[in-house]
XYZ file of C-alpha atoms in Angstrom:
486
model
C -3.525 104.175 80.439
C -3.248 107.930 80.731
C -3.337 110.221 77.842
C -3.171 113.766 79.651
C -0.678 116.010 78.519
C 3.090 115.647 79.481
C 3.727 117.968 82.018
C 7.157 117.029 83.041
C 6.558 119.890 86.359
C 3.346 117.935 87.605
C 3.572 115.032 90.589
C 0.034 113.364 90.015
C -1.009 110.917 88.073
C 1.231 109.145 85.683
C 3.688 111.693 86.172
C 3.936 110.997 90.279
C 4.688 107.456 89.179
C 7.458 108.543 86.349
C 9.078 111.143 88.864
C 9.070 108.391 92.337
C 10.063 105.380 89.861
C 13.401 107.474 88.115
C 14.417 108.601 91.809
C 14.135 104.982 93.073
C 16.603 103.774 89.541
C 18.598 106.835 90.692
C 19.107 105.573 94.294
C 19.911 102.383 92.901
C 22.799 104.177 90.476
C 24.342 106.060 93.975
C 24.311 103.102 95.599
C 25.955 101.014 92.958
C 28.508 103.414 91.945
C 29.523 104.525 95.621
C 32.585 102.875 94.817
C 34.288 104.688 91.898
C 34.603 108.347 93.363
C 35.914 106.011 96.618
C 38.404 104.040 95.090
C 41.704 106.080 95.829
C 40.112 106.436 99.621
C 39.721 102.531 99.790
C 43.319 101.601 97.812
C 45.012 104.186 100.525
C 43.017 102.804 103.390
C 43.384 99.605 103.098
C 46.387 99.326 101.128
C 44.976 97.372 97.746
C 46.915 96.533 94.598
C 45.792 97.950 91.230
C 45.004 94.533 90.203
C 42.575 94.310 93.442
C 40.722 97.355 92.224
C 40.192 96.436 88.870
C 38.693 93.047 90.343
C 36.270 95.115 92.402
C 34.908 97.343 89.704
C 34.474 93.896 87.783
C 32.463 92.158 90.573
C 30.617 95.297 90.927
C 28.912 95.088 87.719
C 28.763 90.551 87.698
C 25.577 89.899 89.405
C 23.986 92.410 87.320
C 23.729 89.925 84.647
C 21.670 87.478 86.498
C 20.190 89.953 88.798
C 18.724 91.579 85.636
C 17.066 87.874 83.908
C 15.524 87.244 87.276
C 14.415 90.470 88.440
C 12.874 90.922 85.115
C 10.426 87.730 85.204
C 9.940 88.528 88.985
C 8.391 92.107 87.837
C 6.594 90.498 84.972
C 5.328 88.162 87.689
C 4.625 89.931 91.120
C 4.732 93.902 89.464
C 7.357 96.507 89.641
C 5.958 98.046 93.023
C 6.638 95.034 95.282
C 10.072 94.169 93.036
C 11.549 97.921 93.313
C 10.804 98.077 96.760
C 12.282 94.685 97.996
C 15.324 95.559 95.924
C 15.941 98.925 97.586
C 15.468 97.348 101.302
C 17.429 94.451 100.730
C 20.545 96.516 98.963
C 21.003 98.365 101.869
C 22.792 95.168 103.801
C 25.601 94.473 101.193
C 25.984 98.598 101.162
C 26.357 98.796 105.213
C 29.013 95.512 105.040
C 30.937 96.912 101.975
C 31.231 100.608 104.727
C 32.771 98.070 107.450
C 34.876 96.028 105.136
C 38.367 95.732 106.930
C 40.252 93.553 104.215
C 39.937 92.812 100.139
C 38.301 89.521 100.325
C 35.059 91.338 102.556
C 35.235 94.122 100.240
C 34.579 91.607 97.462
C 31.879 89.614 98.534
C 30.055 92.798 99.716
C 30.939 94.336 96.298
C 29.790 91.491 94.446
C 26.407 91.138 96.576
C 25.681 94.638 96.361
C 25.741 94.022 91.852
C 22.184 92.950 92.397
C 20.757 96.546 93.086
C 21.938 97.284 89.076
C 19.111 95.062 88.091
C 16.394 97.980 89.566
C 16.846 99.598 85.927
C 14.517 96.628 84.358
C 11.719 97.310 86.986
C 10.851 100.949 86.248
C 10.832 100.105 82.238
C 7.864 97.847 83.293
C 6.311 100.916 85.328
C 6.349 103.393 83.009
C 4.969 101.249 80.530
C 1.882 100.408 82.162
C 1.514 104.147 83.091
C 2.346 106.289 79.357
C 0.487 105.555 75.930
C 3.244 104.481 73.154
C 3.795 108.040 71.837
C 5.289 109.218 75.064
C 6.927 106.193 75.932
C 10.481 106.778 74.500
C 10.234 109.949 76.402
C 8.590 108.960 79.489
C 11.506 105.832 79.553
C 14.267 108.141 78.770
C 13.426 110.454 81.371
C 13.626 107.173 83.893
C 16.852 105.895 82.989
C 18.413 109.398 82.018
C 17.825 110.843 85.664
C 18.004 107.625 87.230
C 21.943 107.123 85.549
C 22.836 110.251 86.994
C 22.691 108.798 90.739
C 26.694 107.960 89.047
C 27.221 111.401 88.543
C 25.636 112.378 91.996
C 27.752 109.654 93.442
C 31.348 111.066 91.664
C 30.360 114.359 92.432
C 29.267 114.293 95.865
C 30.736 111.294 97.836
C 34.206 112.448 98.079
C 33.210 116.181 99.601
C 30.954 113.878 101.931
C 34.207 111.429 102.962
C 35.850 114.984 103.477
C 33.273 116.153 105.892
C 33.668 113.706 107.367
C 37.472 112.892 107.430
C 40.239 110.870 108.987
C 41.407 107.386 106.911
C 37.424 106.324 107.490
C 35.377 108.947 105.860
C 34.890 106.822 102.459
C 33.102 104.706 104.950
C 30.613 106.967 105.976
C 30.027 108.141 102.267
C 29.300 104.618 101.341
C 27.155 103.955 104.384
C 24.855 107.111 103.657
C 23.684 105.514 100.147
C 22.716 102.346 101.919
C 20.722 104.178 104.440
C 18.816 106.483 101.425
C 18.136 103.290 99.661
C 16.459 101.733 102.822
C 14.161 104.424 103.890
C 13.127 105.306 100.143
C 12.076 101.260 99.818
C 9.019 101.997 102.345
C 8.232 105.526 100.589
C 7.931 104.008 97.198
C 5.907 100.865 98.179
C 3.446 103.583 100.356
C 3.293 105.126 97.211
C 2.935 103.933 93.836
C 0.669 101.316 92.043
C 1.613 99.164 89.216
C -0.894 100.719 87.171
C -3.428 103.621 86.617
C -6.961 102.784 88.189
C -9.330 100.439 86.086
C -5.978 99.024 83.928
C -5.231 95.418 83.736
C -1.784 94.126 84.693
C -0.642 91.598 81.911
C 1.303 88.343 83.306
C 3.459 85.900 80.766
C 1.838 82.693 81.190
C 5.164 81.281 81.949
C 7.590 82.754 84.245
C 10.440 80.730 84.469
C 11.759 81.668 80.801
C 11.458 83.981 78.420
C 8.466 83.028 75.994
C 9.083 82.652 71.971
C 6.495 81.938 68.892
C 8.878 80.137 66.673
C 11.286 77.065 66.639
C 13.817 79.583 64.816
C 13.327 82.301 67.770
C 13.400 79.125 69.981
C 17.188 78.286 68.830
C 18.229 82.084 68.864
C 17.044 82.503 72.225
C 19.007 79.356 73.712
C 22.278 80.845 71.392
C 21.713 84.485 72.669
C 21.949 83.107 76.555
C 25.483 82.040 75.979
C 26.881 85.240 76.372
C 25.824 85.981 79.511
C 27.282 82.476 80.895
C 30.764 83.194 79.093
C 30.997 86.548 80.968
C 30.624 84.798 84.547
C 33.399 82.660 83.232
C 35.558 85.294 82.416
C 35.104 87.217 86.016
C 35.758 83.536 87.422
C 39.298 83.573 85.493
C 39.603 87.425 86.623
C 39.169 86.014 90.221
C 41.916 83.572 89.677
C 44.096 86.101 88.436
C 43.807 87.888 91.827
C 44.365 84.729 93.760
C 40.452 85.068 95.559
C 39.942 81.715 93.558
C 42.060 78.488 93.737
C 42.675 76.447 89.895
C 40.456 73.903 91.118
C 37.791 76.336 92.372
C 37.713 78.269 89.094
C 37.065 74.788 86.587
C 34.006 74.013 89.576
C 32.454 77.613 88.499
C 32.969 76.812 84.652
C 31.387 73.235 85.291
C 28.429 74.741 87.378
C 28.292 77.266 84.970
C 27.453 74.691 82.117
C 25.129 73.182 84.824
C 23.509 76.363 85.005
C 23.177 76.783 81.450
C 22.029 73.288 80.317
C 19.520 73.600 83.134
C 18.123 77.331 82.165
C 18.227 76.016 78.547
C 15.575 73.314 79.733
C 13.383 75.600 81.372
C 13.515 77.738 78.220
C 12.822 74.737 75.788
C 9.873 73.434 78.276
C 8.338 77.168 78.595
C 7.790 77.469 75.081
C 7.267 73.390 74.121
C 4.094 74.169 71.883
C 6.176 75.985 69.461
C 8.070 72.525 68.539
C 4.734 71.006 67.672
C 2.088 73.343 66.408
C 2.545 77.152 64.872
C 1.819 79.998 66.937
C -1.717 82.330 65.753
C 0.332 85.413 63.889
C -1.488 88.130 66.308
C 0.303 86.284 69.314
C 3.681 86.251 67.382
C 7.083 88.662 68.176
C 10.297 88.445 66.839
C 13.022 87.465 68.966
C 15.460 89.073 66.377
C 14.354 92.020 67.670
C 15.387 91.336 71.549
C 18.872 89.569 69.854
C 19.168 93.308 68.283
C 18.964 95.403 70.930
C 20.833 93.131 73.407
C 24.073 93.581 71.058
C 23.226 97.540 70.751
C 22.800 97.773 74.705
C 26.218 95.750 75.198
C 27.767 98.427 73.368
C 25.970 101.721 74.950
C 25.124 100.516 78.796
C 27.973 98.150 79.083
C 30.501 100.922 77.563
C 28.836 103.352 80.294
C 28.859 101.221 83.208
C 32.739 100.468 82.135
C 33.750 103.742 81.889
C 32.087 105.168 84.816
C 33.857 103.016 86.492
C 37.183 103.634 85.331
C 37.188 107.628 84.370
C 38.023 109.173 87.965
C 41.028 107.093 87.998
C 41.507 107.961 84.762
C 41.557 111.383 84.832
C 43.436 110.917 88.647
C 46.693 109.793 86.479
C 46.583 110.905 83.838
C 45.940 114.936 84.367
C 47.801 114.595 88.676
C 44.593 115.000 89.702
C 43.368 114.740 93.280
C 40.360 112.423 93.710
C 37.546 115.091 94.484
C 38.620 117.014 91.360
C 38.620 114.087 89.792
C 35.509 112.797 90.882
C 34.018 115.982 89.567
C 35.707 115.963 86.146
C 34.666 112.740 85.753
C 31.324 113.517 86.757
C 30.996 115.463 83.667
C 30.564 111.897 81.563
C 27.146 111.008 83.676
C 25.979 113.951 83.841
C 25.298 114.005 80.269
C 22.666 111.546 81.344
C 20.218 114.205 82.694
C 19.267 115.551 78.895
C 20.561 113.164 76.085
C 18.872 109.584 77.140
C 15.514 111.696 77.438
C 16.837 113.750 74.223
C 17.441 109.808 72.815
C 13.761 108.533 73.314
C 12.049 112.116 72.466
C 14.060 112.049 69.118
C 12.716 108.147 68.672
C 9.106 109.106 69.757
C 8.969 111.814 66.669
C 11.774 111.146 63.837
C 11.708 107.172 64.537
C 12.945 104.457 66.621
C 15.687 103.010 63.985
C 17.140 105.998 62.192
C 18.016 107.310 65.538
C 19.568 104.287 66.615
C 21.653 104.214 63.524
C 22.387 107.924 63.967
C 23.639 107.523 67.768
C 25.435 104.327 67.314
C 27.547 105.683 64.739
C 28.311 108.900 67.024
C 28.809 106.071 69.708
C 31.651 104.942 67.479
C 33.237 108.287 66.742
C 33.215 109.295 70.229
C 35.131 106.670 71.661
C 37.744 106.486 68.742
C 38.234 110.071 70.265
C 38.633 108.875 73.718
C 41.319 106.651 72.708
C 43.603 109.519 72.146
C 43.281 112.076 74.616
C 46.251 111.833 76.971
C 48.323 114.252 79.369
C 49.228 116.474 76.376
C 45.687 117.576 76.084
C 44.248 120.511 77.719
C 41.673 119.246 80.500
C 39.317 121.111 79.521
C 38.825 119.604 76.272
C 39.321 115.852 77.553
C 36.596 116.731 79.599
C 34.563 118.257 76.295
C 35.297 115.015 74.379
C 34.150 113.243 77.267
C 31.183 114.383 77.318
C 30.113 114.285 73.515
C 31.224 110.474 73.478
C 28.695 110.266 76.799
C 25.844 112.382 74.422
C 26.016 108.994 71.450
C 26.049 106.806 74.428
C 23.241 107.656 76.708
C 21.224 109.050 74.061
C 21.546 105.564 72.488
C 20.397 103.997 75.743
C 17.475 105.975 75.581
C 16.600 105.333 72.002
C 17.307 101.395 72.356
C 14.784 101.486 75.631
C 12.021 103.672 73.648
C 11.641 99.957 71.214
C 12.066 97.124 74.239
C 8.399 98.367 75.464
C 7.153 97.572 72.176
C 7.892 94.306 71.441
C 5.334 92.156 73.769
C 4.075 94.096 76.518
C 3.622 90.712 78.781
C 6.965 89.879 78.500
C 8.172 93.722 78.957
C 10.284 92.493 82.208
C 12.104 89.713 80.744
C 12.822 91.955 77.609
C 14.180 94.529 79.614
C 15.895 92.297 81.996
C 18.107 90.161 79.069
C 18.665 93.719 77.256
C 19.685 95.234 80.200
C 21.866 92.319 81.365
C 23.808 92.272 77.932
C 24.984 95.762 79.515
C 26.443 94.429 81.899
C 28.139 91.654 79.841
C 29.498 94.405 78.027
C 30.526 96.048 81.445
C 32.242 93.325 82.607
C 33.727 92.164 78.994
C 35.086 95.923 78.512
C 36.760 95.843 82.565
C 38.237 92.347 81.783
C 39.960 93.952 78.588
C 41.133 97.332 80.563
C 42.432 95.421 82.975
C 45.321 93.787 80.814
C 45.512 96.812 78.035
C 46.695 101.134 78.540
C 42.853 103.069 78.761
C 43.425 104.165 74.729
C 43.366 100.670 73.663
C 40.186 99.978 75.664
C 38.276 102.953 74.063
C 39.452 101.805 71.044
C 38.063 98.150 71.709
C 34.745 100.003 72.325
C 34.605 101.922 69.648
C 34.916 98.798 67.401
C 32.498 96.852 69.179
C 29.871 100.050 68.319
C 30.547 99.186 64.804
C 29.444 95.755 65.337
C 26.379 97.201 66.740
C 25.608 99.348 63.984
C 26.046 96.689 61.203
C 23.383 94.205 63.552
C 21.317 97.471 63.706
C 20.542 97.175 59.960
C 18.626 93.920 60.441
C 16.201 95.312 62.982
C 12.018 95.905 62.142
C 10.551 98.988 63.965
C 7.564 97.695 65.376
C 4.675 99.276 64.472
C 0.653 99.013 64.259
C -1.141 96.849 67.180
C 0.944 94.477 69.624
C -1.858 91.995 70.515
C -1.569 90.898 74.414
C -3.483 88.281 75.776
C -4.286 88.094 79.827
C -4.766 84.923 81.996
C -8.390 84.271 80.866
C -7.481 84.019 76.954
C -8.998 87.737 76.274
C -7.163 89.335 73.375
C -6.261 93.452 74.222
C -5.217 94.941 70.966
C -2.328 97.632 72.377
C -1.459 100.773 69.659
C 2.270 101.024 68.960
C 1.584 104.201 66.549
């Protein structure tokens, strides 16, 4: 692994790889968040309710939370250069049907397809791990998913001038269709032009990768408890789809029973994955704690999912609440995101030098804070500080992001994927948890919810070791790599 100096201007080496893997995640963020600058295009164009448009920024973020558990063992598995690559290609098609869409129903399935491309985040955490030494890594990482979360800001701040350019009742079409076409040609640019890692490196594989591997009958439990949530929000969209009349009574009880399929049956492969740790104890240099992963899956509901949520939501928000028209308040909006380009880099640098839990207990009681201030700005306030408030909630949050992301690297690099991938999916059963609630409550209610749930996170935070010394790492042929954490 390189251990050249930082230079955040350079494109060779490790820093090519950092600089081509956050533009790919920042594709990936345009792409998936065409949607929310478009929305008042799309409800006037095709005349949808407000209960259709909640539904859709729902099943936007659902197949995220799958998406993110299988892309993560597929990058663990086949590396992140073949995984971010496929992703960006395939993406495309759901994009270019969601642009055509002439009724709700096609405008759901395309916006419930096109959920996969949020699972790219997971895949560039895996790059940039095998490309920065541990004392750059909550930097490197922040970097990634800072400017890679601004393709949301990009998105809110450019798409409606685009649809504009374009004009007439269609010109939200176009918008949408450009991001599929970026994501497709930038697919076959990043597989021409990255490796998984630097020259003479070794790329460690879990030995198992249909689950998530464990070194304890304990961790074994936790794990199999910790996969629940992530079952009970595909349940919920399934009873948000009802609501909406896309699914039928009888259709919605065959999802929950397939669901409890699905979960019996991903419970087996997890229990046959890690058998030996029913019968024999694990070497301690092999060992991890899965509290860890459990911790920063409840911090990362809170931060990601409260992000994804509210990126979502905010351009309508400020629409109607400040009589806004939707470009200005795509760009207001905007502001929220584009915190992202200096406080989830800010969020790992501060972890990499003042350590990894004080920060996190430092940004998720800002996280807190901010949101309780959210939940009372309303059309008395001046816009401009809405907009200020806005954007020092988005600081705790994205900063937050960045400091939870500078740890998952550090747990077990084999299993840095899967890690990432259940981590990042909790975000998105916060996402879709958080839309579920605004959907039935006023937008100071849901920032309150939030802002309680942050609490939550902060109390769990407590319990959580910052890993530290040697992570020991063992490749296909039973060699032992000792890997420096400090």
């Amino acid at each position: 692994m390189s251990s050249s100096n930082f230079n955040i201007f350079s494109f060779s080496g490790k820093m090519k790889i950092l600089h081509l893997t956050w533009f790919a995640f920042f594709l990936t963020f345009v792409v998936w968040f065409n949607l929310a600058p478009m929305l008042g295009a799309i409800k006037e164009s095709l005349g949808l309710t407000k209960p259709q448009i909640t539904t859709l920024l729902i099943l936007n973020v659902a197949l995220t939370i799958p998406a993110r558990i299988i892309i993560g063992m597929l990058t663990d598995q086949y590396g992140p250069r073949r995984v971010y690559s496929a992703l960006l290609i395939l993406a495309s098609i759901p994009c270019f049907i969601f642009a055509v869409a002439e009724n709700f129903t096609q405008l759901a399935l395309a916006r419930f397809a096109l959920g996969f491309i949020g699972a790219g985040f997971v895949i560039g955490i895996r790059m940039v791990s095998e490309w920065f030494p541990a004392n750059e890594l909550g930097t490197a990482e922040g970097i990634y998913g800072g400017w890679g979360n601004f393709g949301s800001a990009a998105a809110a701040f450019t798409l409606p001038t685009i649809a504009l350019w374009f004009g007439g009742e269609d010109g939200w079409r176009w918008a949408i269709g450009l991001t599929g076409a970026m994501a497709l040609v930038f697919g076959f640019i990043y597989y021409a032009s990255v490796q998984d890692v630097p020259k003479g490196s070794k790329y460690f594989r879990p030995k198992n990768a249909t689950a998530m591997e464990v070194t304890s009958k304990g961790d074994l439990f936790f794990l199999l408890v910790m996969k629940v949530p992530l079952y009970i929000a595909l349940g919920a969209l399934a009873w948000r789809l009802k609501n909406v009349d896309i699914f039928t009574p009888m259709t919605t009880n065959v999802v929950y029973f397939g669901l409890l399929l699905l979960y019996l049956y991903d419970s087996m492969l997890a229990v046959r994955a890690n058998r030996n740790v029913l019968t024999e104890e694990v070497p301690e240099f092999h060992r991890y704690k899965f509290k860890q992963v459990a911790i920063l899956n409840i911090l990362y509901f809170a931060t990601f999912g409260s992000e994804l949520a509210v990126v979502s939501m905010l351009p309508l928000f400020f629409q109607e609440t400040f009589d806004l028209t939707p470009v200005v308040a795509g760009m207001v909006a905007s502001a929220y995101a584009f915190m992202n380009l200096m406080s989830r880099p800010g969020g790992g640098w501060i972890s990499d030098r003042f350590g990894r839990k004080k920060t996190l207990l430092i940004l998720t009681a800002g996280l807190a804070l901010g949101y309780a201030l959210m939940g009372v700005v309303d059309a008395a306030w001046p816009i401009w500080l809405a907009v200020v408030a806005a954007m020092a909630c988005s600081f705790f949050v994205q900063a937050g992001e960045g400091a939870v992301f500078a740890v998952v690297p550090l747990i077990k690099r084999s299993l840095t994927g899967q890690i990432a991938g259940m981590t990042g999916a909790y975000g998105n059963v916060g996402a879709v948890i958080y839309l579920i609630i605004y959907s039935v409550v006023d937008a100071s209610t849901f920032f309150m919810v939030i802002a309680g749930t942050a609490v939550l996170g902060f109390i769990a935070l407590l319990f959580l070791e910052e890993p530290s010394g040697e992570i020991a790492e063992v490749d296909e042929d039973g060699a032992v790599t000792m890997i420096k954490v400090t």
